[in-house]
Amino acid sequence: MKWIKGGALGLVGLLLTAFVVLASWEPFMARESVGPEYREYSAEIVRSEYGVPMIYGETDADVAFGVAIAHAEDDFFTLQDVIAMSKGRYGAIAGENGAQVDFLFHLLDAGGIAEREYPTLPAETRALYDAYAAGLNQYARDNPDELKLANLFPVRGNDVAAGFVLRQPLFFGLGNVVGQLVSGEPLRREFGPDIPGFPRKLQIEPESESVVHNADPSRPMVLPFAEEADHLGSNAWAVAPAKTGGPTTLISNSHQPLRGGVAWYELGVQSGEGWHMTGPNFPGVPFPVMGHNESLGWTYTVNRPDLIDVYELEVKDGRYRVDGEWRDLEIETVTLPVKLGPITLPIRQTIYRSEHGPVIQNDNGWFAIRFSLMESVAQMDAFYRLGKAETMEQWLDIYRRMDISNFNVIYADREGNVGYIYNAAFPNRPSLEETPANWRGILDGTRSDLIWEGTVGFDDIPKVINPQSGWVYNSNNEPFTAAGEGSDLSPEDFSPILGVERKQTNRSWRAYKLLSAAEILDRETLEAIKYDTAYERRGYLAYMYEQLEALEAEGALGEARDLLLSWDFTADNEGAADALALLMIRDFMSAEYQNRGSYPDIEEHLQSAVDHLMEHFGRIDPPMSELLRLRQGKIDLPLDGGSDTLRASTTWRVEDDGRLSLVHGDSFIQWVEWPADGGRVTSRSIQPFGAATTRPNSKHFTDQMQLYVDHKLKPVHFFEEAVRANAESSKVVTNAK
């Protein structure tokens, strides 16, 4: 187990007499579950022709109760994973992979932080999360045959809060840092600029890596870990009326895993208290976290600011030294449940913490981690409040609180405003004049002056509001190419201590080029940009082709090299080299995207691709549409796009027949328009599979797949008359005794 130390897994050979204990101990030893204080809730769930729910209620809390039940009807399987994660019990479901999540749960003290901080949230916000917990409990009571772990329910709002505490820092890379420290591997180069006086050396060296390895483990992870975390991305655009020649336009194009705990679920909410929004959420969240209401909308892409600092500690006999004084480490022993077949093993682990934060010991020493908003649950309130904002200033005021740790944010509204925020709750690190230190490296843990408190202010982070160009975008790139020449920010205006990333993706180069060249960005032009499948020969792709041009090869390998050298740099399913290029590019992209400091060895990588195509297709030039597939149940459809194109087909699972089944890429698209004449907002959307992603017997298991493949969107029914006119079903749900 990558994150778990010790030889306890050798207990697989336990005596038969212990079998019953190992098969049944975990539910009885788990922390006692209690639900929220009883309150009566009532909500109406109205489902569209595609099964997408709009949830109505008198109060926001009533709606949240209905959200839980609607989501459980479609995907209780994943919701249970999320709840188990939020209680430190995921290993009892997912084995060793789940135990990694549980280790992190305890290391971060997610449960303890939730217990301490959840009561500090506003009463109406706690009412929302308590109602959501009550809805999950209601569904669990009504459907006991679906439960996969005993004593998992009931849950409380505190448990939902623990899930937020655990999940949020993984979106800015904490999981990778923890994994590298536990294993003793060198930490990856951070994305922020060098600190003056502390230059870093970046070496690009070949590495040996198979081109056809599986990106998907045996089950999709409940959190963005490992390779799933490595490829988190997205595209987003907002265009003002003067540039569209018509409506204000917001395009959300998230790239998440297509299944699992960080896969999007589409819904709408409307209450008698003025809450009215549509968009997607993650399992465990009682509202859309992005999308639009009547007045405004926003979407996210993942950014990679430097929000994490690592300190090397001096430790002796359970104590660590700071400013010449020895202080006691906080030490806690926890038991991780690890399911292995029919038994669940109790694995004991020791957790350490210092005043810096969580502490990890490896063969290289002792290291503490400090990261942004590490003991906060305030994001639970902020995400909720965004959906109730009615003006840009109200919406910006929520961001001014600096309660949301990261993400690029693209905004638009009915007044024609568009904007971009490089949102990052940067640590309030001391200035270089006060305290010279290498904030891009490992810090001296014996110095208290390096233990920062709080975050910088909203005025210190990059943002562009209503640029002269009339458009903003992001494709997981630095914030200094966001709005076109003459409207872009300068990196010189931001302190290097912040750690604003200096990176481009191929998608960002491509989008910037197309947006800048267009005289008008009407719907047709924007659709062409969104579904563009071309690459720019820059960055890692330029490096790959330099290596190909220098490669001396004969036979099949030489033929493959020549085929790639003839490629048109477009993953559109039309070129003879498309399939081979698809296999080659992903790992070069991944190396660049994650600052790994090494690229695949070109000869080994090409040979692996050739071997795969020859084994499964008998040729090196099969149509890419035969190789890359969208598969769910009995539906098997061809795909276009690549690992770093605007039409994103990012990672895949290699099937037994050699086909690549997409697991990560364009995962939710929403296209929003506010008419220039002040008319009502309209929107369209699509998901790769359907609303009921883990219900094979539902027609909504696969009913959006053909539309997704065909670059089409379905209507979003937002206003009540449209919702009811297109309703497939409607029912009232309640927990009344």
C-alpha positions as a printed Julia matrix, in Angstrom:
737×3 Matrix{Float64}:
   0.0     0.0     0.0
   1.7     3.14   -1.22
   0.83    5.44    1.7
   0.65    2.85    4.49
   3.75    1.56    6.23
   4.43   -1.68    8.07
   4.03   -5.4     7.49
   0.47   -5.76    8.7
  -0.77   -6.84    5.27
   0.96  -10.16    5.93
  -2.0   -10.95    8.16
  -3.74  -12.44    5.12
  -2.54  -15.79    6.51
  -4.41  -15.44    9.81
  -5.77  -18.55   11.39
  -9.26  -19.6    10.35
 -10.47  -19.03   13.92
  -9.93  -15.29   13.44
 -11.84  -15.17   10.16
 -15.21  -14.26   11.65
 -13.66  -11.43   13.66
 -11.87  -10.02   10.64
 -15.01  -10.26    8.55
 -17.19   -8.36   11.02
 -15.17   -6.14   13.37
 -15.2    -2.92   11.34
 -18.87   -1.84   11.56
 -18.91   -2.42   15.32
 -15.7    -0.47   15.93
 -16.67    2.44   13.69
 -17.52    5.77   15.29
 -21.15    5.83   16.37
 -23.35    7.39   13.71
 -26.03    9.85   14.72
 -28.21   11.92   12.46
 -29.12   15.6    12.7
 -31.89   16.75   14.99
 -35.25   15.83   13.46
 -36.95   18.4    11.31
 -39.67   17.79    8.76
 -38.69   18.37    5.12
 -40.67   18.27    1.9
 -39.42   18.66   -1.67
 -40.66   18.0    -5.18
 -38.35   16.3    -7.67
 -39.3    16.99  -11.3
 -37.23   15.12  -13.87
 -36.75   16.19  -17.49
 -36.89   13.96  -20.55
 -33.2    13.21  -19.84
 -33.82   12.44  -16.2
 -32.15   15.64  -14.96
 -33.84   16.7   -11.72
 -35.1    20.14  -10.8
 -35.78   20.17   -7.05
 -38.42   22.5    -5.61
 -39.05   23.35   -1.95
 -40.42   26.07    0.27
 -37.03   26.62    1.9
 -33.44   26.12    0.8
 -33.21   23.35    3.37
 -36.22   21.57    1.86
 -34.5    21.72   -1.51
 -31.24   20.31   -0.09
 -33.19   17.39    1.37
 -34.62   16.71   -2.1
 -31.18   17.07   -3.75
 -29.87   14.23   -1.6
 -32.73   11.92   -2.51
 -32.66   12.76   -6.24
 -28.91   12.17   -6.42
 -29.21    8.93   -4.43
 -31.86    7.69   -6.84
 -29.33    8.08   -9.65
 -26.04    7.24   -7.92
 -26.32    5.99   -4.34
 -23.35    3.76   -5.11
 -20.94    6.7    -5.34
 -22.62    8.71   -2.59
 -21.9     5.87   -0.17
 -18.24    5.98   -1.16
 -18.19    9.7    -0.4
 -19.84    9.22    2.99
 -17.42    6.41    3.86
 -14.55    8.73    2.87
 -16.0    11.45    5.1
 -15.94    9.08    8.08
 -12.52    7.52    7.54
 -14.02    4.16    6.52
 -13.43    4.03    2.78
 -10.85    1.23    3.09
 -13.67   -1.04    4.25
 -15.2    -0.59    0.79
 -12.26   -0.01   -1.57
  -9.41   -1.89    0.12
  -5.88   -0.53   -0.13
  -6.82    2.39   -2.39
  -9.54    3.37    0.06
  -7.14    3.11    2.98
  -5.0     5.81    1.34
  -8.02    8.1     1.54
  -8.56    7.13    5.18
  -4.91    7.8     6.0
  -5.27   11.29    4.57
  -8.54   11.76    6.47
  -6.71   11.16    9.75
  -3.52   12.97    8.75
  -5.49   16.15    7.99
  -7.74   15.65   11.02
 -10.72   16.16    8.71
 -13.18   14.79   11.24
 -11.8    16.89   14.08
 -11.78   20.09   12.02
 -15.38   19.45   10.97
 -16.46   18.93   14.58
 -14.76   22.13   15.7
 -15.54   24.41   12.77
 -18.94   23.29   11.47
 -20.78   25.03   14.36
 -19.18   28.34   13.32
 -21.04   28.38    9.99
 -24.17   30.58    9.73
 -27.3    28.87   11.0
 -29.02   28.87    7.59
 -25.96   27.25    6.02
 -25.87   24.53    8.66
 -29.58   24.0     8.12
 -28.87   23.33    4.44
 -26.22   20.68    5.14
 -28.22   19.08    7.94
 -31.17   18.78    5.55
 -28.93   17.19    2.93
 -27.72   14.68    5.51
 -31.34   13.97    6.46
 -32.12   13.24    2.8
 -29.27   10.75    2.55
 -30.45    9.1     5.76
 -34.0     8.91    4.44
 -32.89    7.21    1.24
 -30.71    4.75    3.18
 -33.65    3.82    5.44
 -35.97    3.35    2.47
 -33.46    1.28    0.45
 -31.56   -1.0     2.88
 -30.83   -3.52    0.11
 -28.51   -0.98   -1.56
 -26.28   -0.45    1.49
 -22.71   -1.72    1.06
 -21.29   -0.96    4.52
 -23.01   -1.53    7.85
 -23.53    1.38   10.27
 -22.54    3.95    7.64
 -25.8     5.83    8.18
 -27.16    8.02    9.64
 -24.9    10.95    8.78
 -24.82   14.55   10.0
 -23.93   17.88    8.49
 -20.59   17.51   10.27
 -19.83   14.46    8.14
 -20.56   16.41    4.98
 -18.2    19.1     6.29
 -15.43   16.52    6.82
 -15.77   15.6     3.16
 -15.19   19.24    2.18
 -12.12   19.47    4.42
 -10.68   16.32    2.88
 -11.52   16.97   -0.74
 -10.73   20.66   -1.29
  -6.89   20.63   -0.88
  -6.56   17.75   -3.32
  -7.61   20.12   -6.11
  -4.43   22.13   -5.6
  -2.11   19.14   -5.37
  -1.92   18.14   -1.7
  -2.43   14.46   -2.49
   0.67   14.34   -4.68
   2.77   16.1    -2.03
   1.65   13.67    0.67
   2.26   10.68   -1.6
   5.77   11.82   -2.49
   6.66   12.49    1.16
   5.35    9.14    2.35
   7.33    7.3    -0.32
  10.43    9.45    0.17
  10.42   10.52   -3.48
  11.76   13.98   -4.43
   9.0    16.59   -4.47
   7.98   17.74   -7.92
   8.99   21.19   -9.06
   6.28   23.69   -8.1
   4.51   25.77  -10.74
   5.26   29.19   -9.31
   8.26   31.3   -10.4
  11.67   30.99   -8.8
  12.26   33.03   -5.66
  14.95   35.69   -6.28
  18.21   34.38   -4.92
  17.06   30.75   -5.02
  17.22   29.56   -8.66
  16.02   26.08   -9.53
  17.39   23.77  -12.17
  14.91   21.97  -14.41
  16.23   18.95  -16.26
  14.23   17.3   -19.01
  15.48   13.74  -19.2
  14.01   10.67  -20.87
  12.15    8.21  -18.71
  10.96    4.71  -19.47
   7.19    4.45  -19.4
   4.67    2.3   -21.25
   2.39    4.18  -23.58
  -0.6     1.88  -23.1
  -0.76    1.57  -19.31
  -4.18    1.85  -17.73
  -5.13    5.27  -16.42
  -8.03    3.78  -14.52
  -7.68    1.55  -11.45
 -10.12   -1.26  -10.76
 -12.62    1.34   -9.54
 -12.75    5.13   -9.99
 -11.36    6.8    -6.89
 -13.65    8.81   -4.66
 -11.08   11.63   -4.56
  -8.75   13.07   -7.21
  -5.71   10.92   -6.44
  -2.68    9.78   -8.39
  -3.16    9.94  -12.17
  -6.73   11.19  -11.87
  -5.39   14.17   -9.94
  -2.53   14.59  -12.4
  -4.92   15.33  -15.26
  -7.55   17.56  -13.66
  -8.27   20.3   -16.16
 -10.97   22.23  -18.03
 -11.74   24.93  -20.58
 -13.91   27.99  -20.0
 -14.93   31.05  -22.01
 -16.98   34.2   -21.43
 -17.72   36.68  -24.2
 -19.4    40.09  -23.95
 -22.23   41.17  -26.31
 -20.01   43.56  -28.27
 -17.82   40.62  -29.29
 -20.55   38.02  -29.9
 -22.74   40.4   -31.85
 -25.6    39.15  -29.69
 -25.87   37.51  -26.28
 -23.46   37.49  -23.39
 -22.08   33.95  -23.54
 -20.61   31.69  -20.87
 -19.21   28.27  -21.83
 -18.35   25.77  -19.13
 -16.29   22.79  -20.29
 -15.01   20.86  -17.31
 -12.54   17.98  -17.62
 -13.1    15.61  -14.71
 -13.15   11.81  -14.37
 -16.33   10.58  -16.05
 -17.18    8.35  -13.09
 -16.6     8.33   -9.35
 -16.56   10.8    -6.5
 -15.4    13.8    -8.55
 -17.65   13.19  -11.55
 -20.27   15.84  -12.22
 -23.99   15.36  -11.56
 -26.4    17.79  -13.21
 -29.35   19.28  -11.35
 -31.39   22.4   -10.74
 -32.69   23.94   -7.51
 -35.49   26.42   -6.75
 -36.9    27.47   -3.4
 -39.44   29.9    -2.02
 -36.51   31.76   -0.46
 -35.21   32.98   -3.84
 -32.69   30.23   -4.57
 -32.85   29.33   -8.28
 -29.84   27.82  -10.03
 -28.83   25.07  -12.42
 -25.5    23.35  -13.01
 -23.52   20.36  -11.74
 -22.38   19.27   -8.29
 -20.07   16.6    -6.93
 -21.41   13.72   -4.82
 -21.66   14.98   -1.26
 -22.54   18.6    -2.18
 -26.18   19.79   -1.79
 -26.24   22.32   -4.65
 -24.68   23.13   -8.03
 -21.16   24.45   -7.42
 -21.05   26.18  -10.81
 -23.6    27.02  -13.48
 -26.04   29.92  -13.6
 -29.02   31.56  -11.98
 -31.3    34.09  -13.67
 -28.81   36.93  -13.35
 -25.3    35.53  -13.59
 -23.17   32.46  -14.04
 -19.65   31.16  -13.55
 -17.49   28.15  -14.17
 -14.15   26.79  -13.02
 -10.94   25.36  -14.32
  -8.28   23.87  -12.06
  -5.32   26.14  -11.37
  -2.02   25.24   -9.71
  -0.96   28.05   -7.38
   1.65   27.41   -4.7
  -0.6    26.98   -1.66
   1.5    24.32    0.07
   4.73   24.67    2.02
   6.87   21.77    3.27
   9.17   22.12    6.27
  11.99   19.8     7.33
  11.83   19.25   11.08
  14.48   18.38   13.6
  12.88   15.6    15.68
  14.2    13.7    18.68
  12.32   11.39   21.07
   8.89   12.58   19.96
   9.79   16.28   20.12
  10.63   18.84   17.45
  12.76   21.97   17.77
  11.58   25.52   16.96
  13.65   28.62   17.77
  15.91   26.53   19.97
  13.03   25.13   22.06
  11.83   21.5    21.99
   8.1    20.99   21.64
   6.0    17.84   21.78
   4.73   16.33   18.55
   1.03   15.6    18.61
   0.84   11.81   18.24
  -2.28    9.79   17.49
  -2.7     6.12   16.68
  -5.53    5.27   14.3
  -6.92    2.08   12.83
  -7.47    1.91    9.08
  -9.91   -0.7     7.77
  -8.5    -2.48    4.71
 -10.88   -4.8     2.9
  -9.2    -7.85    1.34
 -11.74  -10.19   -0.19
 -14.24  -11.31    2.47
 -12.23   -9.93    5.41
 -11.32   -6.46    6.61
  -7.91   -6.04    8.21
  -7.28   -3.5    11.0
  -4.11   -1.63   10.08
  -2.65    0.52   12.84
  -1.0     3.77   11.82
   0.62    6.58   13.79
  -0.29   10.14   12.85
   1.97   13.06   13.75
   1.28   16.79   13.78
   3.28   19.9    14.68
   2.34   23.57   14.87
   3.24   23.74   11.17
   0.64   21.13   10.27
   0.53   17.39    9.49
   3.89   15.61    9.81
   5.26   12.69    7.78
   8.35   10.64    8.57
  10.26    8.92    5.77
  13.77    7.59    5.22
  14.98   11.15    4.57
  13.71   12.61    7.84
  10.65   14.36    9.25
   8.57   16.78    7.18
   5.63   19.02    8.08
   3.04   20.32    5.63
   1.25   23.65    5.84
  -1.37   24.62    3.28
  -3.99   27.24    2.58
  -7.21   27.25    4.64
  -6.1    24.04    6.33
  -8.57   24.29    9.2
 -11.47   26.04    7.5
 -14.96   24.94    6.47
 -15.94   28.45    5.33
 -15.91   27.31    1.67
 -19.12   25.4     2.44
 -20.88   28.73    2.98
 -19.1    30.56    0.15
 -19.99   28.04   -2.57
 -23.63   28.16   -1.44
 -23.77   31.96   -1.37
 -22.37   32.32   -4.89
 -25.52   30.76   -6.33
 -27.73   33.29   -4.54
 -25.82   36.39   -5.72
 -27.84   38.65   -8.04
 -25.19   41.12   -9.2
 -21.51   41.01  -10.07
 -20.64   43.04   -6.96
 -22.51   40.65   -4.69
 -20.77   37.73   -6.37
 -17.33   39.39   -6.1
 -17.94   40.16   -2.43
 -18.07   36.44   -1.73
 -14.7    35.96   -3.38
 -13.31   38.9    -1.43
 -13.75   36.79    1.69
 -10.93   34.48    0.44
 -12.77   31.42    1.73
 -12.38   29.37   -1.47
  -8.86   28.02   -1.78
  -8.28   27.87   -5.53
  -9.63   27.47   -9.12
  -9.64   29.8   -12.1
 -13.08   31.37  -12.32
 -14.77   32.61  -15.5
 -17.82   34.83  -14.96
 -20.62   36.36  -17.07
 -23.98   38.03  -16.37
 -27.09   39.47  -18.0
 -25.69   43.01  -17.79
 -22.96   42.04  -20.25
 -20.14   41.8   -17.72
 -17.46   39.17  -18.18
 -14.5    38.46  -15.94
 -11.7    36.14  -14.93
 -10.24   35.54  -11.46
  -7.1    33.55  -10.75
  -8.59   32.62   -7.42
  -6.01   31.44   -4.9
  -5.97   31.86   -1.14
  -2.21   32.39   -1.15
  -0.49   32.0     2.21
   0.43   35.33    3.76
   4.15   34.57    3.59
   6.62   37.16    4.95
   8.37   39.35    2.4
  11.84   38.56    1.12
  13.08   41.74    2.77
  11.82   40.51    6.14
  12.63   36.85    5.76
  14.71   35.59    2.83
  13.55   32.02    2.17
  13.04   29.66   -0.73
   9.26   29.31   -0.82
   9.59   27.0    -3.86
  11.69   24.53   -1.87
  11.75   22.7     1.46
  11.83   25.18    4.34
  13.66   25.16    7.65
  11.14   23.87   10.19
  13.17   25.09   13.15
  12.33   28.73   12.35
   9.03   30.12   13.62
   9.28   33.15   11.32
   8.54   30.83    8.39
   5.26   29.58    9.89
   2.81   31.96    8.23
  -0.77   32.7     9.27
  -3.75   33.59    7.1
  -3.95   34.49    3.41
  -3.25   37.48    1.22
  -6.11   39.78    0.29
  -8.33   39.65   -2.78
  -6.64   42.72   -4.26
  -3.34   40.82   -4.45
  -4.49   38.05   -6.79
  -4.71   38.27  -10.62
  -8.06   39.16  -12.14
  -9.46   40.7   -15.35
 -12.91   42.32  -15.38
 -14.53   43.55  -18.63
 -11.39   43.61  -20.78
 -11.23   45.69  -23.93
 -11.03   42.51  -26.02
 -14.53   41.5   -24.95
 -13.53   37.95  -23.97
 -11.83   35.95  -21.25
 -10.87   32.31  -21.2
  -8.82   29.71  -19.35
  -7.51   26.29  -20.32
  -5.44   25.53  -17.2
  -2.88   28.14  -18.16
  -1.19   30.98  -16.35
  -3.38   34.04  -15.75
  -1.2    36.25  -17.96
  -2.85   35.08  -21.19
  -6.51   35.45  -20.29
  -8.0    38.2   -22.44
  -5.85   38.9   -25.49
  -3.06   41.3   -26.34
  -3.65   44.7   -24.8
  -5.97   43.26  -22.15
  -3.67   40.75  -20.47
  -2.03   41.12  -17.07
   1.73   41.26  -16.59
   3.53   38.76  -14.35
   5.8    41.58  -13.21
   2.88   43.04  -11.25
   2.7    40.09   -8.85
   5.17   39.08   -6.18
   7.03   35.82   -6.88
   6.38   34.83   -3.26
   2.71   34.32   -4.13
   3.47   31.4    -6.42
   1.28   32.24   -9.41
   1.84   29.47  -11.93
   3.82   30.12  -15.12
   2.5    27.37  -17.38
   0.66   26.94  -20.66
  -1.19   23.95  -22.03
  -1.47   23.15  -25.71
  -5.17   23.87  -25.34
  -4.39   27.34  -24.01
  -2.07   28.19  -26.89
  -4.69   26.95  -29.33
  -7.6    28.8   -27.69
  -5.66   32.05  -27.37
  -4.72   31.9   -31.05
  -8.28   31.21  -32.24
  -9.92   33.75  -29.93
  -7.44   36.46  -30.86
  -7.87   35.85  -34.6
 -11.68   36.01  -34.62
 -13.31   39.31  -35.55
 -16.57   38.14  -34.02
 -17.17   35.35  -31.52
 -20.7    34.34  -32.41
 -22.15   30.93  -31.59
 -20.82   29.27  -34.75
 -17.29   30.55  -34.17
 -17.32   29.58  -30.5
 -18.59   26.1   -31.31
 -15.72   25.63  -33.75
 -13.26   26.7   -31.04
 -14.82   24.52  -28.35
 -14.7    21.37  -30.5
 -11.35   22.14  -32.11
  -9.11   19.05  -32.31
  -5.85   20.65  -33.46
  -2.51   20.97  -31.66
   0.11   23.69  -31.78
   3.67   22.47  -32.33
   4.94   24.03  -29.13
   6.18   22.92  -25.71
   6.2    19.18  -25.13
   4.88   18.5   -28.64
   7.77   20.39  -30.21
  10.16   18.39  -28.0
   8.52   15.09  -29.01
   8.86   15.92  -32.7
  12.46   17.01  -32.31
  13.13   13.59  -30.8
  11.26   11.85  -33.62
  13.2    13.73  -36.28
  16.47   12.7   -34.63
  15.43    9.07  -34.16
  17.25    6.56  -36.34
  14.97    3.61  -36.93
  14.25    0.95  -39.54
  11.47   -1.51  -40.25
   8.15   -1.07  -38.48
   9.63    1.48  -36.09
  10.97    3.59  -38.93
   7.63    3.34  -40.73
   5.85    4.54  -37.59
   8.28    7.42  -37.19
   7.72    8.51  -40.79
   3.95    8.25  -40.36
   4.07   10.53  -37.34
   6.29   13.0   -39.17
   3.57   13.27  -41.83
   0.8    13.95  -39.27
  -1.33   17.1   -39.64
  -1.46   17.79  -35.86
  -5.21   17.29  -35.78
  -7.0    14.55  -33.79
 -10.1    14.59  -35.97
 -10.36   10.89  -36.94
  -9.41   11.68  -40.53
  -5.64   11.29  -40.72
  -3.77    7.97  -41.03
  -1.47    8.98  -38.16
  -4.2    10.03  -35.71
  -4.29    6.77  -33.73
  -0.52    6.59  -33.39
  -0.31   10.25  -32.37
  -3.04    9.73  -29.76
  -1.03    6.97  -28.11
   2.19    8.96  -28.21
   1.07   12.37  -26.95
  -0.6    11.65  -23.64
   2.47   10.84  -21.57
   4.46   13.74  -23.02
   1.54   16.0   -22.11
   1.36   14.5   -18.62
   5.08   15.0   -18.0
   4.81   18.67  -18.93
   1.51   19.26  -17.14
   2.83   17.86  -13.87
   6.39   19.25  -13.94
   7.81   15.76  -13.72
  11.18   16.87  -15.05
  11.4    13.99  -17.53
   9.78   12.89  -20.76
   9.22    9.35  -22.05
  12.07    7.8   -24.0
  11.04    8.37  -27.6
  12.18    5.01  -28.99
  10.66    2.92  -26.21
   7.47    4.95  -26.29
   7.07    4.61  -30.05
   7.82    0.89  -29.92
   5.15    0.41  -27.25
   2.58    2.22  -29.41
   3.51    0.2   -32.48
   3.29   -3.07  -30.54
  -0.14   -2.19  -29.22
  -1.56   -1.27  -32.61
  -0.07   -4.29  -34.34
  -1.33   -6.67  -31.65
  -4.9    -5.41  -31.67
  -5.39   -3.96  -35.16
  -2.7    -5.63  -37.29
  -1.59   -2.22  -38.59
  -0.06    1.02  -37.3
  -2.6     3.27  -39.04
  -6.09    2.17  -37.98
  -8.75    4.88  -37.91
  -8.52    6.62  -34.55
 -12.27    6.17  -34.17
 -11.68    2.41  -33.93
  -9.14    2.93  -31.15
 -10.72    5.65  -28.98
 -14.18    4.82  -27.66
 -16.91    6.06  -25.35
 -18.27    2.95  -23.63
 -21.02    2.47  -21.09
 -23.11   -0.67  -20.73
 -23.84   -2.01  -24.2
 -23.19    1.32  -25.96
 -19.82    1.64  -27.72
 -19.23    4.8   -29.76
 -16.24    6.36  -31.58
 -14.59    9.5   -30.24
 -12.45   12.34  -31.5
 -10.09   14.7   -29.7
  -6.87   14.08  -27.83
  -5.2    14.43  -24.46
  -4.64   18.17  -24.77
  -7.04   19.4   -27.43
  -9.98   21.72  -26.82
 -12.19   18.74  -27.61
 -10.66   16.77  -24.76
 -10.24   13.0   -24.63
  -7.64   13.07  -21.9
  -7.1     9.6   -20.42
  -8.51    6.14  -20.9
  -8.73    2.57  -19.71
  -7.17   -0.01  -22.04
  -9.78   -2.69  -22.65
  -9.13   -6.37  -23.38
  -9.79   -5.75  -27.08
  -7.1    -3.05  -27.17
  -9.57   -0.19  -27.44
  -9.17    2.89  -25.27
 -12.3     3.52  -23.21
 -12.45    7.18  -22.17
 -12.32    7.79  -18.4
 -11.38   11.48  -18.3
 -11.99   14.38  -20.66
 -14.94   16.58  -21.63
 -17.09   15.62  -18.65
 -19.69   18.38  -18.47
 -20.44   21.13  -20.95
 -22.89   23.97  -20.33
 -23.52   26.79  -22.79
 -25.28   29.83  -21.29
 -26.6    32.9   -23.11
 -28.18   36.13  -21.84
 -29.89   37.9   -24.78
 -28.71   41.43  -25.53
 -32.33   42.66  -25.42
 -32.61   41.74  -21.74
 -34.63   38.58  -22.32
 -34.46   35.47  -20.18
 -31.34   33.41  -19.83
 -31.17   30.18  -21.84
 -28.73   27.31  -21.57
 -27.84   23.92  -23.0
 -25.7    21.14  -21.59
 -24.36   17.62  -22.06
 -22.73   14.85  -20.06
 -20.87   11.84  -21.49
 -23.32    9.16  -20.35
 -26.54   10.28  -18.68
 -28.08   11.3   -15.38
 -28.17    7.8   -13.87
 -24.51    6.83  -14.29
 -24.59    3.79  -11.97
 -28.11    2.54  -12.79
 -27.76    0.19  -15.79
 -31.48   -0.52  -15.84
 -32.34    3.17  -16.32
 -32.76    4.62  -19.79
 -30.75    7.57  -18.48
 -27.71    5.35  -18.02
 -26.61    6.06  -21.6
 -29.12    8.42  -23.23
 -26.74   11.39  -23.69
 -23.89    9.42  -25.25
 -24.78    9.9   -28.91
 -25.33   13.62  -28.44
 -21.96   13.89  -26.68
 -20.16   12.08  -29.49
 -21.94   14.21  -32.11
 -20.89   17.53  -30.48
 -24.5    18.32  -29.61
 -26.13   19.76  -26.49
 -29.52   19.18  -24.91
 -31.81   21.95  -23.59
 -31.63   22.96  -19.93
 -35.14   23.53  -18.59
 -34.61   26.29  -16.07
 -37.87   28.18  -15.68
 -40.75   26.33  -14.09
 -43.11   26.39  -17.06
 -40.44   24.73  -19.24
 -39.54   22.28  -16.49
 -43.11   21.08  -16.14
 -43.83   21.12  -19.88
 -40.92   18.73  -20.46
 -41.28   16.66  -17.29
 -40.86   12.92  -17.52
 -41.84   12.46  -13.88
 -42.66   14.37  -10.72
 -42.91   13.3    -7.1
 -42.93   14.77   -3.62
 -40.46   13.38   -1.09
 -40.68   13.92    2.64
 -39.32   12.56    5.89
 -42.54   13.16    7.8
 -43.02   10.62   10.6
